[in-house]
mmCIF file of C-alpha atoms and ligand atoms in Angstrom:
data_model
loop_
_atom_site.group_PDB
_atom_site.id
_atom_site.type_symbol
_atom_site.label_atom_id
_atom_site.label_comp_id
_atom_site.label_asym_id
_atom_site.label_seq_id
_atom_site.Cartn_x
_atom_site.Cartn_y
_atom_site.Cartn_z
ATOM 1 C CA UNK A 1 -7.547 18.061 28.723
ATOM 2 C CA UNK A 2 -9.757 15.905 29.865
ATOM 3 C CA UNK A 3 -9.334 16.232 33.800
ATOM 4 C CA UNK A 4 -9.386 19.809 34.969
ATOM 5 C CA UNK A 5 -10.471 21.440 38.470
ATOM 6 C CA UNK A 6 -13.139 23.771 39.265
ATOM 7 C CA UNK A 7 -13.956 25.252 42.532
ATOM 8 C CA UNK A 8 -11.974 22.332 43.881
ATOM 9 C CA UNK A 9 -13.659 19.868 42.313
ATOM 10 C CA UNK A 10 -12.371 17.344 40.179
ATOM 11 C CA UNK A 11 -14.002 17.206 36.447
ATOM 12 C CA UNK A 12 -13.583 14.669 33.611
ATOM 13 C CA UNK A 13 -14.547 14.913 30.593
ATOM 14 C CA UNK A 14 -16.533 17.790 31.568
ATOM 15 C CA UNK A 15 -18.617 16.151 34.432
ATOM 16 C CA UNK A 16 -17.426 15.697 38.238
ATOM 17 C CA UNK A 17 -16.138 12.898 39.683
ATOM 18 C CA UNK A 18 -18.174 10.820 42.274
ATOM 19 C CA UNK A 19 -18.545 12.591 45.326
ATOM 20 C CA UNK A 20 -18.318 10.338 48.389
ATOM 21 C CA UNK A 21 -17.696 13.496 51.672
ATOM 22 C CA UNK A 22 -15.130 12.854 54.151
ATOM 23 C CA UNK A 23 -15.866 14.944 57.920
ATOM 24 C CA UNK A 24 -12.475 14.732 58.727
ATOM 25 C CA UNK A 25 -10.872 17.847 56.935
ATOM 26 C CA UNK A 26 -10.018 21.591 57.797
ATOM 27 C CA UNK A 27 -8.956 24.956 56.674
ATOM 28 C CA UNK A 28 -6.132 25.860 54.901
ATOM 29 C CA UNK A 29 -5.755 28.543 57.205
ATOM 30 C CA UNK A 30 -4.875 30.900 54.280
ATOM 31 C CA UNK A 31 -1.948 28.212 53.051
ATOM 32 C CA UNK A 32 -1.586 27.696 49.534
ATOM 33 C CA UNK A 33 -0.012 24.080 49.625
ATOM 34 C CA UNK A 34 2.323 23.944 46.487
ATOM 35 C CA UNK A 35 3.027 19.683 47.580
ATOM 36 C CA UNK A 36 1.211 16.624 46.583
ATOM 37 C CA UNK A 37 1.684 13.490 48.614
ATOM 38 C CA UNK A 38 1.225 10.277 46.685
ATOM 39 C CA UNK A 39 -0.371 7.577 48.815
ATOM 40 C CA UNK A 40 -1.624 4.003 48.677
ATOM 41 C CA UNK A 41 -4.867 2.735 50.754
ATOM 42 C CA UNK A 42 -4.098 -0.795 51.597
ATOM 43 C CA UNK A 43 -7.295 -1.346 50.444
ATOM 44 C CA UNK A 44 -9.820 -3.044 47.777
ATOM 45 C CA UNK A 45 -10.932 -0.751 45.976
ATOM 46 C CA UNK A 46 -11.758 3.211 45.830
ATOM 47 C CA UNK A 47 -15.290 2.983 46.920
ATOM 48 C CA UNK A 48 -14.607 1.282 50.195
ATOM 49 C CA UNK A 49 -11.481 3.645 51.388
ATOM 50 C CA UNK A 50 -14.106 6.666 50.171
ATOM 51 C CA UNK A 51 -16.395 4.947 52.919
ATOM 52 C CA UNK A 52 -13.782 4.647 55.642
ATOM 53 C CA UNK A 53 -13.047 8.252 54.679
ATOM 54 C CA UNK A 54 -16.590 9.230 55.946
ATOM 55 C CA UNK A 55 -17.030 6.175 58.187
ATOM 56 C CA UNK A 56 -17.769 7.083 61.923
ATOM 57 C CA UNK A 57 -15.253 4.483 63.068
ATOM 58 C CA UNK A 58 -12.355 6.368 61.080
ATOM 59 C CA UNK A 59 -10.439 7.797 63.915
ATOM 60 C CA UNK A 60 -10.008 10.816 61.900
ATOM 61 C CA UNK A 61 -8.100 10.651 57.801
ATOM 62 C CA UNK A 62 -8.926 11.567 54.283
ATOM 63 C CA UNK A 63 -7.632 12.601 51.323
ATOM 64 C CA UNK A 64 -8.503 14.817 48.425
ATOM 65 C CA UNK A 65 -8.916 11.623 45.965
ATOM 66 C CA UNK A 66 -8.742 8.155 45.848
ATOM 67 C CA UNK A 67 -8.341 6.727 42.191
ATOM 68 C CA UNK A 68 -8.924 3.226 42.017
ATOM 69 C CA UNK A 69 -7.112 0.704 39.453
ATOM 70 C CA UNK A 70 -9.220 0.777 37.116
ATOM 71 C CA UNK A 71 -8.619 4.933 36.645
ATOM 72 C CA UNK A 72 -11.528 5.794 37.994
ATOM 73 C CA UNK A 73 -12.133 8.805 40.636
ATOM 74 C CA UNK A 74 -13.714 9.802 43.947
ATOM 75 C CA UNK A 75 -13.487 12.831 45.302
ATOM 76 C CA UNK A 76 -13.603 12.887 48.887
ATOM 77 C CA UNK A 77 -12.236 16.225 50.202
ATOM 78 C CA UNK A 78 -11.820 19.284 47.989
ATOM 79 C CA UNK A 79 -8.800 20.921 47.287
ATOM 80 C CA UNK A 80 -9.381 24.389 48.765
ATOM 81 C CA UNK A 81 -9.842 22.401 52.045
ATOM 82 C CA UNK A 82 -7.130 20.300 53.818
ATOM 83 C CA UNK A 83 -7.571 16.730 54.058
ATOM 84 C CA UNK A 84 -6.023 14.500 56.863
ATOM 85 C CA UNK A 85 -3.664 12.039 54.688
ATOM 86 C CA UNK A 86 -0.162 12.619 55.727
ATOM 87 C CA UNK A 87 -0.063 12.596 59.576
ATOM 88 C CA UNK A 88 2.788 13.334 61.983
ATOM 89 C CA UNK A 89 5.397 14.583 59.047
ATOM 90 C CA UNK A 90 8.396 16.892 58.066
ATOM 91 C CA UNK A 91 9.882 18.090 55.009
ATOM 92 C CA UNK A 92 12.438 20.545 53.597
ATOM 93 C CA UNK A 93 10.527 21.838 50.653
ATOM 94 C CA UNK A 94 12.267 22.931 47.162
ATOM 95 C CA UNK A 95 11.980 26.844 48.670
ATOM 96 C CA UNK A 96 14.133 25.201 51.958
ATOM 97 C CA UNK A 97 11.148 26.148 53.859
ATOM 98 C CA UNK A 98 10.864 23.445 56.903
ATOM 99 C CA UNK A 99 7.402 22.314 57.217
ATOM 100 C CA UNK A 100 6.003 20.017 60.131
ATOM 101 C CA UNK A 101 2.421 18.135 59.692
ATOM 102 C CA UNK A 102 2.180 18.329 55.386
ATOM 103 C CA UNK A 103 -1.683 18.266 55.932
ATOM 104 C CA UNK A 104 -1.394 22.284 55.638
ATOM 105 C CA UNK A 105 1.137 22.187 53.076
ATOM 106 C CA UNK A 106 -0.206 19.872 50.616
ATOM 107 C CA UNK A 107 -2.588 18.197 48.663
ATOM 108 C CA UNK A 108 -3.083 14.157 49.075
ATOM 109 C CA UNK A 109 -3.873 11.621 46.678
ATOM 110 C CA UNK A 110 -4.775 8.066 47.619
ATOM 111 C CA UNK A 111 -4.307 5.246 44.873
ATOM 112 C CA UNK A 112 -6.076 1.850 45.938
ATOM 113 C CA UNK A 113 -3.160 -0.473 45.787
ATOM 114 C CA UNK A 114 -2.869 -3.625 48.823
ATOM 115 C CA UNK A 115 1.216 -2.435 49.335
ATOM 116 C CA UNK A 116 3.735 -4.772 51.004
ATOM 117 C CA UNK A 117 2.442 -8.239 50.423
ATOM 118 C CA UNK A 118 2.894 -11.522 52.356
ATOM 119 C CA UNK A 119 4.249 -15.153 50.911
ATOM 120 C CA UNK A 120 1.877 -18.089 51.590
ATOM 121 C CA UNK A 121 2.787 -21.232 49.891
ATOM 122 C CA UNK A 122 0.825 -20.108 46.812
ATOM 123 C CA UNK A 123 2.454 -17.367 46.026
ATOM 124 C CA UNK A 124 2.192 -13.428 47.497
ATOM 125 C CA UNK A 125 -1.057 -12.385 49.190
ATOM 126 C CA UNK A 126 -2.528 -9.315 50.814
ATOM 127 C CA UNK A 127 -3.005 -8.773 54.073
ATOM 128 C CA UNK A 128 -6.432 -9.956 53.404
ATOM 129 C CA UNK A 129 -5.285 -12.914 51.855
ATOM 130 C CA UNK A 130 -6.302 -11.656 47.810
ATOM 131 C CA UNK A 131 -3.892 -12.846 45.848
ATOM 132 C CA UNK A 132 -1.059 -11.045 43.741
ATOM 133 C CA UNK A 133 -0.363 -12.267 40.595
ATOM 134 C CA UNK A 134 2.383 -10.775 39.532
ATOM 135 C CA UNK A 135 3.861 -8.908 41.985
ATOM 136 C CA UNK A 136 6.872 -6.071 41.966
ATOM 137 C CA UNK A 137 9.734 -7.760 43.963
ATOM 138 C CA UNK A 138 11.417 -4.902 45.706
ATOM 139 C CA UNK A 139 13.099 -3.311 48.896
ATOM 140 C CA UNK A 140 11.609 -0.074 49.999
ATOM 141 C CA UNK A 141 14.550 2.587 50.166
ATOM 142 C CA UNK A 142 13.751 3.397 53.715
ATOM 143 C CA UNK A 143 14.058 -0.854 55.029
ATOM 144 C CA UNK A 144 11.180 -3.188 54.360
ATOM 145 C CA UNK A 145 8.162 -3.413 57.188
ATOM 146 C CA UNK A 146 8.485 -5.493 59.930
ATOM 147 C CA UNK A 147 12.424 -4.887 58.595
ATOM 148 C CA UNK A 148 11.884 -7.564 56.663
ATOM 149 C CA UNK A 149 15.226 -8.468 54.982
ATOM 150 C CA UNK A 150 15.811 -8.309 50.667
ATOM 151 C CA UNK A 151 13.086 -8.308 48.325
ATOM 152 C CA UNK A 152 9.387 -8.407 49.275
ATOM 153 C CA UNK A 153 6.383 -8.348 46.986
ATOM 154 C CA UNK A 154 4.090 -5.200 46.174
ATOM 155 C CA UNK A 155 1.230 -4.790 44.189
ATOM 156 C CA UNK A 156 1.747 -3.558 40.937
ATOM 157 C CA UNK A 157 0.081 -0.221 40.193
ATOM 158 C CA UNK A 158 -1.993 -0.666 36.503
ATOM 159 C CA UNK A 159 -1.199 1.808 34.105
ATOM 160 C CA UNK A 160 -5.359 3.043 33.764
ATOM 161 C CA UNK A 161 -4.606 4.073 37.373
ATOM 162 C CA UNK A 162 -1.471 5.522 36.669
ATOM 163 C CA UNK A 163 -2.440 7.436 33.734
ATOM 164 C CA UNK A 164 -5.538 8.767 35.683
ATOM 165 C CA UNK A 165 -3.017 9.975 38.552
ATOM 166 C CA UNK A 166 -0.941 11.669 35.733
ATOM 167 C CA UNK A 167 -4.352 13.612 34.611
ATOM 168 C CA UNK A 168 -5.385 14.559 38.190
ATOM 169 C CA UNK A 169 -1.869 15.763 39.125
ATOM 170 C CA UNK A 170 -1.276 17.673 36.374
ATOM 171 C CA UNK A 171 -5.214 19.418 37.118
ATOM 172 C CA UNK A 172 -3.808 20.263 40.694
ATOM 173 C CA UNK A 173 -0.478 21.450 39.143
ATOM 174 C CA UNK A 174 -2.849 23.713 36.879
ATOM 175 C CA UNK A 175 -4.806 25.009 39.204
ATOM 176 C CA UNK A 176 -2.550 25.323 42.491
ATOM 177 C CA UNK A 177 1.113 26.005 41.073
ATOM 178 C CA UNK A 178 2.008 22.701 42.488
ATOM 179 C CA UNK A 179 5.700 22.265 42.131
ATOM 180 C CA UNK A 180 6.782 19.426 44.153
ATOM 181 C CA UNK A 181 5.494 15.685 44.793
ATOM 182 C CA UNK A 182 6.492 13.073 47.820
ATOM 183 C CA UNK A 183 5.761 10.047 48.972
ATOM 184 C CA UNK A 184 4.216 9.793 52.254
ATOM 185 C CA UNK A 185 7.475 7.427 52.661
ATOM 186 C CA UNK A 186 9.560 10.709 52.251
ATOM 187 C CA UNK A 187 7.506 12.900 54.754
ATOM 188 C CA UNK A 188 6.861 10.085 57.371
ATOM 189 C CA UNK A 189 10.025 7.897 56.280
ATOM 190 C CA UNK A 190 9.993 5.952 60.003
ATOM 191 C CA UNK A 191 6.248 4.630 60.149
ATOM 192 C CA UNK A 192 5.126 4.788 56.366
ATOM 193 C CA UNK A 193 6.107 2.468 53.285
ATOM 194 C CA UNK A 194 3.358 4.400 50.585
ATOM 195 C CA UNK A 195 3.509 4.710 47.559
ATOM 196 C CA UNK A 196 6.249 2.583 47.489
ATOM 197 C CA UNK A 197 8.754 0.743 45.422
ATOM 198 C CA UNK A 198 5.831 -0.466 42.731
ATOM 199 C CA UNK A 199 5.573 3.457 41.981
ATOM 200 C CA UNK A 200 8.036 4.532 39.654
ATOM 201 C CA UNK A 201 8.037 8.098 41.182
ATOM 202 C CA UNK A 202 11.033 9.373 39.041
ATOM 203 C CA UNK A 203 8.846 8.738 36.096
ATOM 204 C CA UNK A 204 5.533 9.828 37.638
ATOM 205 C CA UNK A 205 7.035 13.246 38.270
ATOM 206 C CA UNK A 206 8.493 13.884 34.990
ATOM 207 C CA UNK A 207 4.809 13.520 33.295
ATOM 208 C CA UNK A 208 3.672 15.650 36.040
ATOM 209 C CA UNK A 209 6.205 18.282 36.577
ATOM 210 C CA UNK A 210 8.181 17.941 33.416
ATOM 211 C CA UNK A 211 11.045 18.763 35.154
ATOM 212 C CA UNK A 212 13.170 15.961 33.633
ATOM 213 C CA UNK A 213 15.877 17.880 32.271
ATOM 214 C CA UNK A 214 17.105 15.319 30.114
ATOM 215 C CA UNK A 215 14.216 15.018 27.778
ATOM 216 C CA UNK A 216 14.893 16.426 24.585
ATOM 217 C CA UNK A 217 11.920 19.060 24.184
ATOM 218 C CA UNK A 218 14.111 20.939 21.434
ATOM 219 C CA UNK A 219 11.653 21.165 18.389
ATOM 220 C CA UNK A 220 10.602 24.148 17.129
ATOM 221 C CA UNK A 221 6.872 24.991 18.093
ATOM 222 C CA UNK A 222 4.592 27.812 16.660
ATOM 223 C CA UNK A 223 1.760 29.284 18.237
ATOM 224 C CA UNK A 224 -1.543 27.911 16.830
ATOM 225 C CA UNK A 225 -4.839 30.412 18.122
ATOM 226 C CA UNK A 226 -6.101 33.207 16.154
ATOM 227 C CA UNK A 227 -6.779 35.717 19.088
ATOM 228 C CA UNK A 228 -2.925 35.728 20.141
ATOM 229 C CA UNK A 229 -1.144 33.693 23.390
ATOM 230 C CA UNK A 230 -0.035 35.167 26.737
ATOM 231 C CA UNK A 231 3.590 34.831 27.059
ATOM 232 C CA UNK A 232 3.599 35.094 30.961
ATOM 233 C CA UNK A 233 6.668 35.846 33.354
ATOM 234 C CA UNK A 234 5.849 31.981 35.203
ATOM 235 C CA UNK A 235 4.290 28.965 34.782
ATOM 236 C CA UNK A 236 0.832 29.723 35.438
ATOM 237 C CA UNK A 237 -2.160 32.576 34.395
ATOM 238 C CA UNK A 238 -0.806 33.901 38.245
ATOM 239 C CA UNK A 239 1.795 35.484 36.367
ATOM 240 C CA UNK A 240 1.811 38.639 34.603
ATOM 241 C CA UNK A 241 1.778 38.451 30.860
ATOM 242 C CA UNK A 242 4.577 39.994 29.089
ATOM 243 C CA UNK A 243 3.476 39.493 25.394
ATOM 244 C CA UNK A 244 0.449 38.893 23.374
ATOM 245 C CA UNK A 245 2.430 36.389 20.442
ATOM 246 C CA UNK A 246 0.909 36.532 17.101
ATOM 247 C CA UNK A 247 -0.671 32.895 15.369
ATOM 248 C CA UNK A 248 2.927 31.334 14.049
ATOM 249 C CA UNK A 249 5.007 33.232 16.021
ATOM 250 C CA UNK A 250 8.114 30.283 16.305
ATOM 251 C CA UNK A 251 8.804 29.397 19.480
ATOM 252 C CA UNK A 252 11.909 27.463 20.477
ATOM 253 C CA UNK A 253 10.888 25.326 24.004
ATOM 254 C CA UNK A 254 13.801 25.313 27.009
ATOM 255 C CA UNK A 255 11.916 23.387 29.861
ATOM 256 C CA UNK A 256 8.276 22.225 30.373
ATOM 257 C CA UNK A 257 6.472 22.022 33.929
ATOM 258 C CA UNK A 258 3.146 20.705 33.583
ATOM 259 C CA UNK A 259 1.374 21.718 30.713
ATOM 260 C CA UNK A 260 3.614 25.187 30.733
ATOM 261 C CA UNK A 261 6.408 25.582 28.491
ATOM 262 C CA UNK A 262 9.666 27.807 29.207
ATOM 263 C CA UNK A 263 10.384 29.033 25.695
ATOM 264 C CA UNK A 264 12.733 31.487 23.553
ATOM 265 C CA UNK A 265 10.511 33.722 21.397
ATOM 266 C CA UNK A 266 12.092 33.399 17.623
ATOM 267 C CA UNK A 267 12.546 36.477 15.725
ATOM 268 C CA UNK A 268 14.270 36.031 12.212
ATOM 269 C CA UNK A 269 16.035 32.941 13.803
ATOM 270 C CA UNK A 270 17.177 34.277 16.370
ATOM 271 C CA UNK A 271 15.704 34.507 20.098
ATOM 272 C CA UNK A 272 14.712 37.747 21.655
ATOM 273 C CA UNK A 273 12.709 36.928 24.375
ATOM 274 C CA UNK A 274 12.307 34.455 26.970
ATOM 275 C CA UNK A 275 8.772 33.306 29.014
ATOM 276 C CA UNK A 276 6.327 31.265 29.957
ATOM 277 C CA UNK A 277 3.171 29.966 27.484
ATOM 278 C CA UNK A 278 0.295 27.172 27.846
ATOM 279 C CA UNK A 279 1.345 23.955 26.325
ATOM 280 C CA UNK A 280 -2.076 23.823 24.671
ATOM 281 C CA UNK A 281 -2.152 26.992 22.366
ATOM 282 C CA UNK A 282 1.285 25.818 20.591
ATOM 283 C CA UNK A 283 2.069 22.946 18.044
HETATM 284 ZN ZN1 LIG B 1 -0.243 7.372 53.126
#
């Protein structure tokens, strides 16, 4: 567990992340967003889209974090605020509730990744002319920029960074009952190409959210703390707790979101009870 939140604030390993401000950020206004947007900056690194974050020339965006490709963190808005990352947007959410402008539904995460990528006679480039060495050859599902016909480059995304999104989602899933994640290409599909075709976002939610029913979670887990585990009535301490389960009480898992496990409670090998328990108390 080594990212968590506290307070809003990202930790790892115990310790919080950088800390580079944005201004541009609000109120909730008593929303509890339950959507993160993935994002990429079109920029160098973390550190210098943290400082256009807070620059005065920034005509006004943010995000919660940017995670660079190297894994590592800045924190530049904290999650029981709402930062300005998605912009003129609509979604039908997973509840069919129709939201307008996500920035009050949802939390946003930036990943520093250059996007669509030009040709130049020595291979693909940035924008900024840094070159790409290897770079995903793809057509964005909603028409390339520019409409650029058939395949265009995009910069890969490394797996450090990946993994580090994994961790940081999975903290915001843990703290805020997240239970859905987009692309600001699905919420602002006319004027927005992030995170992309380089982001395998089938995958990234499945590590996330779990919710990738074809995984075969069937083992037979047992419950592994002295004091007893809370089988709850959801996927998160929110929910009331049903049961205290005994050390080696057998559990048999139907569905995992997050770090929360859906299980049958085993009696004589046989279920008689169904809930919700903390991936980390069972084995
Ligand atoms: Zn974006």
């Amino acid at each position: 567990m080594a990212v968590s939140i506290s307070r809003g604030m990202v930790r790892k390993d115990g310790r919080a992340v950088p800390v580079v401000p944005s201004p541009y950020k609000s109120s909730f206004d008593g929303n509890q967003p339950k959507i993160l947007v993935m994002h990429f900056t079109y920029g160098s690194s973390a550190a210098s889209s943290a400082e256009w974050f807070r620059s005065k020339q920034n005509p006004g965006s943010s995000a919660h974090v940017v995670i660079d490709r190297d894994g590592s963190i800045i924190q530049c808005v904290s999650f029981e605020e709402c930062a300005w990352h998605a912009g003129a947007s609509s979604w039908r959410d997973r509840h069919g509730n129709r939201l307008e402008g996500l920035n009050r539904h949802s939390f946003g995460i930036e990943l520093s990744n250059w996007g669509y990528l030009q040709k130049s006679a020595s291979g693909w480039r940035s924008y900024t002319g840094a070159p790409i060495a290897d770079p995903v050859l793809a057509q964005h599902k909603n028409g390339n920029p520019d409409e650029t016909p058939g395949l265009i480059g995009w910069e890969p995304y490394p797996a450090e960074q990946i993994d580090a999104a994994v961790e940081v989602a999975r903290a915001i899933v843990d703290a805020y009952g997240v239970d859905e994640i987009v692309g600001h290409d699905d919420i602002a599909p006319t004027r927005k190409w992030d995170p992309g075709p380089a982001f395998d976002m089938q995958k990234f939610r499945a590590q996330v959210l779990g919710d990738d029913r074809s995984s075969n979670d069937s083992d037979t887990l047992s419950v592994i703390v002295d004091e007893g585990l809370n089988l709850r009535s959801g996927p998160s301490t929110e929910f009331p707790t049903v049961s205290l389960l005994a050390r080696g009480t057998l559990l048999q898992p139907l569905e995992r979101r997050g770090r929360w496990l859906l299980v049958s409670v085993m009696k004589n090998g046989v279920p008689f009870s169904t809930g919700w328990v903390h991936g980390a108390y069972v084995a």
